[in-house]
Short mmCIF file of C-alpha atoms and ligand atoms in Angstrom, two decimals:
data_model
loop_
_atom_site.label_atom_id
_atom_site.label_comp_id
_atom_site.label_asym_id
_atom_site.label_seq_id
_atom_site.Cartn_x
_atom_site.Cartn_y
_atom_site.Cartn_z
CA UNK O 1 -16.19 16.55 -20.19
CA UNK O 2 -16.32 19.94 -18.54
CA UNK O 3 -18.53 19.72 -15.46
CA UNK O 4 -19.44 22.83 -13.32
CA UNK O 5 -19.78 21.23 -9.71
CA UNK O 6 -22.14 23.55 -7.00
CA UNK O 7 -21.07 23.44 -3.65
CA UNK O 8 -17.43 21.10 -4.75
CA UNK O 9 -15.42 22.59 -2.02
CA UNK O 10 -18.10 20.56 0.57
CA UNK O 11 -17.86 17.11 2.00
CA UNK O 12 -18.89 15.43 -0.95
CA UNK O 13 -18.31 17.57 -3.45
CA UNK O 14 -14.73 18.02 -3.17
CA UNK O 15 -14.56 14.02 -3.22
CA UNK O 16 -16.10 14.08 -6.38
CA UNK O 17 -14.03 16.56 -7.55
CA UNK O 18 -11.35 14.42 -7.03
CA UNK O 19 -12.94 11.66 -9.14
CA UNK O 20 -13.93 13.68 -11.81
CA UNK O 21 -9.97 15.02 -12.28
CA UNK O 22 -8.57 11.65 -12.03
CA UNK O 23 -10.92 10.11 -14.46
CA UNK O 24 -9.53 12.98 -17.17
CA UNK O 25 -12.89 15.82 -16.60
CA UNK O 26 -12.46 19.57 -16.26
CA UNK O 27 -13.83 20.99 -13.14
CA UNK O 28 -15.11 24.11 -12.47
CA UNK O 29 -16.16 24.84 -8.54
CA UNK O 30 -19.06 27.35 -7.74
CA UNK O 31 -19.24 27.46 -4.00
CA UNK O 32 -19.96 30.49 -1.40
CA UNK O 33 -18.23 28.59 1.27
CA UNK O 34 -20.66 28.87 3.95
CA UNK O 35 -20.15 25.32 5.46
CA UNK O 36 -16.50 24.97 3.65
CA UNK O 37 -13.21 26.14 3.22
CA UNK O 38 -11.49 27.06 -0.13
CA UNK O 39 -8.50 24.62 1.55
CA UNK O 40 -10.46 21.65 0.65
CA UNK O 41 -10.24 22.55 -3.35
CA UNK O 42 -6.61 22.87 -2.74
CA UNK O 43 -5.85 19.60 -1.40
CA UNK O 44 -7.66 18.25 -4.14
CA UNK O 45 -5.51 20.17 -6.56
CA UNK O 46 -2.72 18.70 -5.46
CA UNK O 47 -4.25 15.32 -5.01
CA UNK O 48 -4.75 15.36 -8.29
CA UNK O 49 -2.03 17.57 -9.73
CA UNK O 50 -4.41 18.93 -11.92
CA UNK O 51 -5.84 22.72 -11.52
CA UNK O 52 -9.79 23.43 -10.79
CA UNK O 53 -11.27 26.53 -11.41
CA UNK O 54 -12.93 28.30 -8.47
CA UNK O 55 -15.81 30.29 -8.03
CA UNK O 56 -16.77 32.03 -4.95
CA UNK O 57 -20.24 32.41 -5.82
CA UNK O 58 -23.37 31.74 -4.22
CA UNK O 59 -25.82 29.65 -6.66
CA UNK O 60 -29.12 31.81 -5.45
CA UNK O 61 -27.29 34.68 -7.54
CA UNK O 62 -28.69 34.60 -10.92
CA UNK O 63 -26.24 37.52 -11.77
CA UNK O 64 -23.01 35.88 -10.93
CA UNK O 65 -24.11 32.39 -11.94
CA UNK O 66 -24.97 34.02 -15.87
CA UNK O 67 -21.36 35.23 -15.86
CA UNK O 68 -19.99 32.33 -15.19
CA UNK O 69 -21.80 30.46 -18.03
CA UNK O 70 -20.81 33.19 -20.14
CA UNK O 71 -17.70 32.78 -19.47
CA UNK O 72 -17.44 29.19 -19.78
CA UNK O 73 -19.10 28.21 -23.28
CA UNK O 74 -18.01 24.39 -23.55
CA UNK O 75 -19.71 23.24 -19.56
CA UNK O 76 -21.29 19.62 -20.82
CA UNK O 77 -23.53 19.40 -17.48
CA UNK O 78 -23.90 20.00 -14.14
CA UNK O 79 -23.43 18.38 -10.76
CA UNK O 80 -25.25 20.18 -7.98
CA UNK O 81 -24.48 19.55 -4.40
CA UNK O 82 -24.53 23.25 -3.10
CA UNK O 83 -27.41 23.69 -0.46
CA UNK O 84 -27.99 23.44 2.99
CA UNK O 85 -27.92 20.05 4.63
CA UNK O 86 -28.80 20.01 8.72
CA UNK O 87 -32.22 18.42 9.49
CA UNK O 88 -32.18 20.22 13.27
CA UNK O 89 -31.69 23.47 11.48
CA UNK O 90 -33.85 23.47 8.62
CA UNK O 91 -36.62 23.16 11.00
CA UNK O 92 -35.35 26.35 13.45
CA UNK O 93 -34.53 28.67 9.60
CA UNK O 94 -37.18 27.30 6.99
CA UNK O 95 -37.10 30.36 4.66
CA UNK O 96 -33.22 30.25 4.52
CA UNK O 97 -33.48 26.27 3.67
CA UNK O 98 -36.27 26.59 1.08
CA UNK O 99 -34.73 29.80 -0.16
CA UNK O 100 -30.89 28.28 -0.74
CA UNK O 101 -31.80 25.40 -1.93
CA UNK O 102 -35.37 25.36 -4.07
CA UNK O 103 -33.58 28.93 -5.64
CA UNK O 104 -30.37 27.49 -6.28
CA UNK O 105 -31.74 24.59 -8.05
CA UNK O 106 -34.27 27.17 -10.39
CA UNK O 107 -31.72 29.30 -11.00
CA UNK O 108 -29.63 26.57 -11.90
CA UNK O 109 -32.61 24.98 -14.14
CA UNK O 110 -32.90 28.33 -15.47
CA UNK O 111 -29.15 28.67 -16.87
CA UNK O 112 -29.17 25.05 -18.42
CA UNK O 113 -32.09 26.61 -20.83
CA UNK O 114 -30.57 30.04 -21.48
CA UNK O 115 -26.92 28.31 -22.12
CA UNK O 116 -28.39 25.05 -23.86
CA UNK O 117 -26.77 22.68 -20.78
CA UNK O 118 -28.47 19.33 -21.02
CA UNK O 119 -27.15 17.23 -18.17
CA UNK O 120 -27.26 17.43 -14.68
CA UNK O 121 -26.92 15.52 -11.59
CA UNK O 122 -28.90 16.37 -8.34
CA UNK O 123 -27.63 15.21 -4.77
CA UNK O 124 -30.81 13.93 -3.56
CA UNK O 125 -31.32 11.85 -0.14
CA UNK O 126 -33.09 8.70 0.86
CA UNK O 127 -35.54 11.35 3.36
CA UNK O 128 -37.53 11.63 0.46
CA UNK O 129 -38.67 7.85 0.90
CA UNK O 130 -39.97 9.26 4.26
CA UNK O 131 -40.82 6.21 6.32
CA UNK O 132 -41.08 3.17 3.83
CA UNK O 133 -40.59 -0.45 3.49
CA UNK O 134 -36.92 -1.75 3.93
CA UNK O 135 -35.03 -1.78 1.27
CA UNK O 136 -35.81 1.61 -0.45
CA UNK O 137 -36.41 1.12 -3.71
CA UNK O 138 -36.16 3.69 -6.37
CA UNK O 139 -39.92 2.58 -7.43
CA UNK O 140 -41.62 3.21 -4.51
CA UNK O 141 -44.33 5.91 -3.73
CA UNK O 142 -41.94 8.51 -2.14
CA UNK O 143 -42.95 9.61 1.55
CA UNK O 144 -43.71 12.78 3.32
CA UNK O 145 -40.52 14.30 4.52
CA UNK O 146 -40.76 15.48 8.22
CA UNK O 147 -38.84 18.81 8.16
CA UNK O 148 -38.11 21.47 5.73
CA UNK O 149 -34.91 20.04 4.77
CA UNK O 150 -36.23 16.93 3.25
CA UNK O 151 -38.74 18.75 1.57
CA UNK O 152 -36.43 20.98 -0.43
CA UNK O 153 -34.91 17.27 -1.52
CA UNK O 154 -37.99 16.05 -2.74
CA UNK O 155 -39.61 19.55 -4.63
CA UNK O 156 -35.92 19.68 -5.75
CA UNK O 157 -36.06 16.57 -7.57
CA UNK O 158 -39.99 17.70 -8.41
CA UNK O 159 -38.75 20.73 -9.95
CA UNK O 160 -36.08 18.37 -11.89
CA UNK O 161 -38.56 16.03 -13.18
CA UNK O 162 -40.75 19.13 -14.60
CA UNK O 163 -38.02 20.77 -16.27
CA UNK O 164 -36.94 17.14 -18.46
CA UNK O 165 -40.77 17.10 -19.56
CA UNK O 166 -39.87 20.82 -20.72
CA UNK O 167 -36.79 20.25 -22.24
CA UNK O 168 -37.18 17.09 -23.74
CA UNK O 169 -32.97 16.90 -24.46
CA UNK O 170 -32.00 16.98 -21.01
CA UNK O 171 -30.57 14.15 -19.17
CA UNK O 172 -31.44 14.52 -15.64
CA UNK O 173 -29.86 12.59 -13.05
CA UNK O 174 -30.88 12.39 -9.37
CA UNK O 175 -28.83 10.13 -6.50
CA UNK O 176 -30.57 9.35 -3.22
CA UNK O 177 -27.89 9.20 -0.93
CA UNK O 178 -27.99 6.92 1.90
CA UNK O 179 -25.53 7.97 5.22
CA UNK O 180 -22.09 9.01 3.69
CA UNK O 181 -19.42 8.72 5.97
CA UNK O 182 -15.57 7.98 5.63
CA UNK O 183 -12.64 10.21 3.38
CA UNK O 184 -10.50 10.31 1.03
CA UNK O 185 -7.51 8.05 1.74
CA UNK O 186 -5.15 10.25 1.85
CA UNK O 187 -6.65 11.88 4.97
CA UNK O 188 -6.22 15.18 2.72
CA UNK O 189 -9.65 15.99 2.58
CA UNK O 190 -12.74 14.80 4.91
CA UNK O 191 -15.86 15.98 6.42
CA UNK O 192 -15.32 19.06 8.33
CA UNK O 193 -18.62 19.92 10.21
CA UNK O 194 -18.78 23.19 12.19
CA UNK O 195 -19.46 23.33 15.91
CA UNK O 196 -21.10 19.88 17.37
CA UNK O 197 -21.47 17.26 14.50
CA UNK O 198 -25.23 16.58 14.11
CA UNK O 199 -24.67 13.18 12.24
CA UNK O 200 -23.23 9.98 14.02
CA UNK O 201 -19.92 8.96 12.15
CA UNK O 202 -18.29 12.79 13.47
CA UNK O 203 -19.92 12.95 16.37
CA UNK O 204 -17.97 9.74 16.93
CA UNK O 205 -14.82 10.46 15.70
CA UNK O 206 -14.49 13.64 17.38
CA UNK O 207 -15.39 11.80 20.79
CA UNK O 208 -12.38 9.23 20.23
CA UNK O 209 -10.16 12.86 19.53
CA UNK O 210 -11.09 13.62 23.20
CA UNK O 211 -12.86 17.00 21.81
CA UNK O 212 -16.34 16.02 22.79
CA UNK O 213 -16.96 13.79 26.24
CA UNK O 214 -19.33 10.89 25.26
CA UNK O 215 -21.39 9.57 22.38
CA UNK O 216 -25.19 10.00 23.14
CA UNK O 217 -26.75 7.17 21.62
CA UNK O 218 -30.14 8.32 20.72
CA UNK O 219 -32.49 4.94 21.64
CA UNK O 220 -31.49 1.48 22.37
CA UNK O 221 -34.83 0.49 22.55
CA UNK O 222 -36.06 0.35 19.10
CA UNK O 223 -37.32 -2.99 17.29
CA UNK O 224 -33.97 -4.02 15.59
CA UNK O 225 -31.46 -6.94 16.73
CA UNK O 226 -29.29 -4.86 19.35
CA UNK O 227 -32.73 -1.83 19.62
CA UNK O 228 -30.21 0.91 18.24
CA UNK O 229 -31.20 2.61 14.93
CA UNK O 230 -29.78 0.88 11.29
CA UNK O 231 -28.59 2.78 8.61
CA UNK O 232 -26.97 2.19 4.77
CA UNK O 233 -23.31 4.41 5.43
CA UNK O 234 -21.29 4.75 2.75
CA UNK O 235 -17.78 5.43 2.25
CA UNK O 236 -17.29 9.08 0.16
CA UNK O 237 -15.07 7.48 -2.02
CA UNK O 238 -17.57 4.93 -3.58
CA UNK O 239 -20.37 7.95 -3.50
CA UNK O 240 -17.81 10.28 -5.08
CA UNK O 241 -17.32 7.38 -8.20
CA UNK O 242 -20.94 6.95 -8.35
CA UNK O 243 -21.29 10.11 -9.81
CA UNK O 244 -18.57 9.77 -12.37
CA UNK O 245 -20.11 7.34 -13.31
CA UNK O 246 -23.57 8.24 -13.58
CA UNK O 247 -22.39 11.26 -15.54
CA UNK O 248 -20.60 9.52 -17.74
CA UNK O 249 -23.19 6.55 -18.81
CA UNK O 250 -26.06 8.92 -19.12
CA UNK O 251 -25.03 11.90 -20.29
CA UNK O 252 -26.23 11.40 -23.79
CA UNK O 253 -29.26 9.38 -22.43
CA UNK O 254 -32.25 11.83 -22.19
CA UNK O 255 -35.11 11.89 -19.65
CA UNK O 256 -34.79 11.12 -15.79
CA UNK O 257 -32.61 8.84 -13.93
CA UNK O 258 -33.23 7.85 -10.36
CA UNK O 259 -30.19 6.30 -8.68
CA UNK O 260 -29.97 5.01 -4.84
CA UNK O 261 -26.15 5.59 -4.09
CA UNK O 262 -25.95 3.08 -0.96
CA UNK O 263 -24.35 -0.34 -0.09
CA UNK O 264 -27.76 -2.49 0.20
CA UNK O 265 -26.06 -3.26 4.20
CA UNK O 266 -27.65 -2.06 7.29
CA UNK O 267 -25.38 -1.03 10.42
CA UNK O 268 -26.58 -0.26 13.74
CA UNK O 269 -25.49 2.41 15.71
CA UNK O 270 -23.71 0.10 18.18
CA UNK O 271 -22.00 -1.79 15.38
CA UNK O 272 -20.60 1.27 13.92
CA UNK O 273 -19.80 2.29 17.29
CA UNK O 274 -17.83 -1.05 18.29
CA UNK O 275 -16.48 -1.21 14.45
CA UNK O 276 -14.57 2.35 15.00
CA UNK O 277 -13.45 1.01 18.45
CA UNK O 278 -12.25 -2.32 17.29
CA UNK O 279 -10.41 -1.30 13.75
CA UNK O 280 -8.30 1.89 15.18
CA UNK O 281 -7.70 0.46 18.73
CA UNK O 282 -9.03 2.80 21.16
CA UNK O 283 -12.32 3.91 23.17
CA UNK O 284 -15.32 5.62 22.92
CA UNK O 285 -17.46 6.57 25.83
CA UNK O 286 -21.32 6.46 25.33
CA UNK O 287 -24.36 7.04 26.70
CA UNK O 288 -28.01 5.71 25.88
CA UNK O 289 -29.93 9.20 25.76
CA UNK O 290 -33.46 9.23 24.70
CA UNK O 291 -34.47 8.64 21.04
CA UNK O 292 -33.93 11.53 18.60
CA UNK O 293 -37.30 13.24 17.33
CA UNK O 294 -37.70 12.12 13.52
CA UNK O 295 -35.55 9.24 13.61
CA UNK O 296 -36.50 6.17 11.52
CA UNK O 297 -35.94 2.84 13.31
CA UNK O 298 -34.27 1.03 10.32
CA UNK O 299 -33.35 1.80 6.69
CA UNK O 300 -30.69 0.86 3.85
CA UNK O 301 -31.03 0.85 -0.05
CA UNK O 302 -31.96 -1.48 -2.48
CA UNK O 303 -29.04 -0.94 -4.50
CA UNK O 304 -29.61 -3.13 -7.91
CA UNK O 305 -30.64 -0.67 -10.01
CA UNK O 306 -27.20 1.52 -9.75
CA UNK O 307 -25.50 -2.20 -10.04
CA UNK O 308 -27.71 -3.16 -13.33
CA UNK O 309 -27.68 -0.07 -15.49
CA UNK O 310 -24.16 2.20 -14.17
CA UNK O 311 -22.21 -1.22 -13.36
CA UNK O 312 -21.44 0.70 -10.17
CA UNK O 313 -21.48 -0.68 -6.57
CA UNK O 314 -19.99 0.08 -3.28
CA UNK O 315 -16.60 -1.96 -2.47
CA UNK O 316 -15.12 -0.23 0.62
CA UNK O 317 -16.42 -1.94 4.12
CA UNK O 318 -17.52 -0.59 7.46
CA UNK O 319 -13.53 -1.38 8.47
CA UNK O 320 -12.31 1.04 5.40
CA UNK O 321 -14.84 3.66 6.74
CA UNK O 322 -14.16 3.49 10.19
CA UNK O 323 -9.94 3.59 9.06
CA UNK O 324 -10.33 6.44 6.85
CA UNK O 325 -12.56 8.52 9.33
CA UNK O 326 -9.62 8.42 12.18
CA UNK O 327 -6.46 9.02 9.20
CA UNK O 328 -8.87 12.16 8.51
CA UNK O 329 -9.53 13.04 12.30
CA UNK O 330 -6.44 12.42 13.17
CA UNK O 331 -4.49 14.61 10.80
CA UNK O 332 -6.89 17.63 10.88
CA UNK O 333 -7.98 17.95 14.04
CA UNK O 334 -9.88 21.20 13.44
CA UNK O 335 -10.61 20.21 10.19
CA UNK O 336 -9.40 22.47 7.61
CA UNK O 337 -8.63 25.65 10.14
P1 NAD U 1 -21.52 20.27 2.60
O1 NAD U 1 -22.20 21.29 3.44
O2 NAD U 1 -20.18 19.79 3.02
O3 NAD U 1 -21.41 20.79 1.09
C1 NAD U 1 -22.35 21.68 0.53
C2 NAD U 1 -21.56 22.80 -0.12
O4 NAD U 1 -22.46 23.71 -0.74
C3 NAD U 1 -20.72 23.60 0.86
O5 NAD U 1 -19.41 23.74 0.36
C4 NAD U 1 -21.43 24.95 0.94
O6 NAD U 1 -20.52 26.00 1.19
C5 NAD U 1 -22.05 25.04 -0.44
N1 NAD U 1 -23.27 25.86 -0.54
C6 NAD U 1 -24.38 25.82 0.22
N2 NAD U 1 -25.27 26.71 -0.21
C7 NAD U 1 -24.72 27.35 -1.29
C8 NAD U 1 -25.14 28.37 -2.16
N3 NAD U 1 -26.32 28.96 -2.03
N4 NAD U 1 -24.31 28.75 -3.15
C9 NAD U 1 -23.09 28.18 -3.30
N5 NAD U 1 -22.63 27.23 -2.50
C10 NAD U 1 -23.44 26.80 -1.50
O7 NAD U 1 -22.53 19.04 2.45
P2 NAD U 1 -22.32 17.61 1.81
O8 NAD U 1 -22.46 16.61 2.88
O9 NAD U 1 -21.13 17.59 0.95
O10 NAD U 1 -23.63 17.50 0.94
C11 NAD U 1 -23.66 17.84 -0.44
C12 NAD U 1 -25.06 17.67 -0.97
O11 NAD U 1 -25.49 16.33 -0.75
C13 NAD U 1 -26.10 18.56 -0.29
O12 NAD U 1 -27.03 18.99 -1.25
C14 NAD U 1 -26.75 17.63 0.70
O13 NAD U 1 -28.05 18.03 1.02
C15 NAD U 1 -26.73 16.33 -0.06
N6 NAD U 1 -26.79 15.17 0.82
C16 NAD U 1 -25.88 15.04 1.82
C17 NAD U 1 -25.97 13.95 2.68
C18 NAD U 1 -25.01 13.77 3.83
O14 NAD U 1 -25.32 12.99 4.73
N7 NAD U 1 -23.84 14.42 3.84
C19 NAD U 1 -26.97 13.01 2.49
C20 NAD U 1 -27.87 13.15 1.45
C21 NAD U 1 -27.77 14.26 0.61
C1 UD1 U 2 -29.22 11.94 8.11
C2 UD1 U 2 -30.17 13.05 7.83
C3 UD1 U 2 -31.11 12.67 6.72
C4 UD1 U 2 -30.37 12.16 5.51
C5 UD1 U 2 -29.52 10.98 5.94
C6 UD1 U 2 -28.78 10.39 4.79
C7 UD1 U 2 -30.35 14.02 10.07
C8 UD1 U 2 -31.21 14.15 11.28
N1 UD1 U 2 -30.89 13.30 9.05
O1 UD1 U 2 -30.00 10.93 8.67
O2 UD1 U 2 -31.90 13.76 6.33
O3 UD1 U 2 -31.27 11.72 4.52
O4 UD1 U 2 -28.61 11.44 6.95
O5 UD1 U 2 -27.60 11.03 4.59
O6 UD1 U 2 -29.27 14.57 9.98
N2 UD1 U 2 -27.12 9.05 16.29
C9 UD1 U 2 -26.81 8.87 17.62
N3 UD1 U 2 -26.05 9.81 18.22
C10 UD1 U 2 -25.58 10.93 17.59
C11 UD1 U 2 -25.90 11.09 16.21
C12 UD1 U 2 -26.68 10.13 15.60
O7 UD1 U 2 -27.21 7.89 18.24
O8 UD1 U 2 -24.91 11.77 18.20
C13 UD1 U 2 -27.93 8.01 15.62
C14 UD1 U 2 -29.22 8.57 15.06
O9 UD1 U 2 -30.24 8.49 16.01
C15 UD1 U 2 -29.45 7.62 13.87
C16 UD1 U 2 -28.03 7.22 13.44
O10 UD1 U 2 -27.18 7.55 14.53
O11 UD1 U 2 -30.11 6.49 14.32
C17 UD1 U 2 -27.56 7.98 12.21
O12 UD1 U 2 -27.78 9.37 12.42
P1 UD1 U 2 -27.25 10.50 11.42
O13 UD1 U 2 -25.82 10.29 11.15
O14 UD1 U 2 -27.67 11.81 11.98
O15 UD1 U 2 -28.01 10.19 10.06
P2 UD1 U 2 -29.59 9.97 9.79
O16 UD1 U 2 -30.39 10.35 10.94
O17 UD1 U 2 -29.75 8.61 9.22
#
């Protein structure tokens, strides 16, 4: 197939990328780069040895984005990661985190109608089960997210689910993430935040690197086994084959799909903490800091459903994630810079 990927020179969408070459797709990248670099398409290029086509392009541009579907006549669907992603931030620049991401997803709705696209894949998150009962499951009532970002996740998916009753054809695919951590092998390609990591698994790994003093651990006193906060990660590998898969299974299937992309395993914060120290032999200082406004005591997946009906599932461990975060760390210190 010939799948257009938004925001594929990102954390997870240049993983996927990856996937989608090796399992024999074309890929063509639409990205502006303003959380990436244009390096991260090239490593997987030559991960891959196959050639991507690249976009700079930002998905909000209606203009640019008809060009490029005029230009490319044969895309079969869609996979749309491009938006904005930090919780802390969405909450400081709500019209720039509605605007990028609830335009970029109409305009993208938008050129699937004018160009006769029928398939697409959204990059949801598990925020838009708010505060639930453990596991998730893809059944439930969905929640109230608690900041702007997880409200562009769930009137994303909203404006998804509308546009399938509209175009009765389309195959519309959304993943709830859980906590994606980890990279590629290779330590080629990895997560590559800017400035101070907001999310745990860099915040740790750059504290083992020596670039950042201490781990704040945000609450030890919450009403889990060890009172520090439990999560679903999952490696970017497994997430990235997810979506190969998910594309390929129900791309001729019409109507929506709802897929949690998680392991079904909850992790504290102090067992990923002591997992990262014990697999890659070294230390990480931390401190107990207060809790972290917004923070949800305990979640992970229900992951069945992706089991049942893709015959996907997570394989790589908390060890492989841990591993593969340091190979990463280790050989780009500054990321991609
Ligand atoms: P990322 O920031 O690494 O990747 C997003 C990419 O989109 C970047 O390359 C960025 O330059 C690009 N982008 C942003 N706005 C754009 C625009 N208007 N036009 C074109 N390109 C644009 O983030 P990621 O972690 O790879 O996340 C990918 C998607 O998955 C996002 O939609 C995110 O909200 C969602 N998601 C991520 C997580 C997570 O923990 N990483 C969890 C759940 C959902
Ligand atoms: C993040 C997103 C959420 C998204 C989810 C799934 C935030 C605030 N939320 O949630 O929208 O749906 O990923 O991908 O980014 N922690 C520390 N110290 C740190 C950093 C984190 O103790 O320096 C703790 C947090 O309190 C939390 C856990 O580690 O308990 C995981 O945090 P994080 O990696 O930010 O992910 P989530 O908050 O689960």
């Amino acid at each position: 197939m010939v799948i257009l990927v938004t925001g594929g020179a990102g954390y997870i969408g240049s993983h996927t990328c990856l996937e989608l070459l090796r399992a024999g797709h074309q890929v063509i990248v639409v990205d502006n780069l303003c959380n990436s670099s244009r390096e991260a398409v090239n490593r997987v290029e030559k991960l891959a040895g196959k050639s991507i086509i690249f976009y700079q392009a930002d998905v909000t541009d209606e203009a640019a984005l008809a060009a490029i579907f005029a230009q490319h006549t044969n895309i079969d669907g869609i996979i749309h990661f491009a938006g904005l992603k930090a919780v802390g931030e969405s909450v400081v620049k709500p019209q720039q985190y509605y605007y990028n991401n609830i335009v970029g997803t109409l305009v993208l709705s938008k050129m699937m109608a004018q160009f006769g696209i029928k398939n697409i894949v959204f990059s949801s998150s598990a925020t838009v089960y708010g505060e639930n009962e453990i596991p998730f499951v893809e059944t439930m009532s969905l929640g109230v997210p608690t900041n702007p970002y997880g409200q562009t996740k769930l009137m994303s998916e909203q404006i998804l689910k509308d546009m399938a009753v509209a175009h009765q054809e389309w195959s519309v695919v959304l993943l709830r993430y859980f906590n994606p951590v980890g990279a590629h092998e290779s330590g080629q390609i990895g997560e590559a935040p800017q400035g101070i990591p907001n999310n745990l698994m860099p915040f740790i790994s750059q504290v083992a690197a020596g670039r950042l003093e201490k781990l704040n651990i945000f609450g030890n006193d919450y009403p889990t086994p060890d009172g520090t906060c439990i999560r679903d990660y999952i490696h970017v590998c497994d997430l990235a084959e997810g979506h190969v898969r998910a594309l390929e299974k129900l791309a001729d299937k019409s109507g929506v799909h709802v897929y949690n992309l998680g392991t079904g395993q909850g992790t504290s914060v102090m067992q990923l903490l002591t997992a990262f120290e014990r697999v890659n032999q070294l230390h990480v200082p931390y401190t107990i800091a207060p809790r972290r406004a917004g923070d949800i005591a305990a979640f992970y997946a229900d992951a069945s459903k992706a089991e049942r009906e893709l015959g996907w599932r997570a394989v790589r461990d908390i060890e492989a994630m841990c591993r593969d975060t340091w190979r990463w760390q280790t050989m780009n210190s500054h990321g991609y810079d």
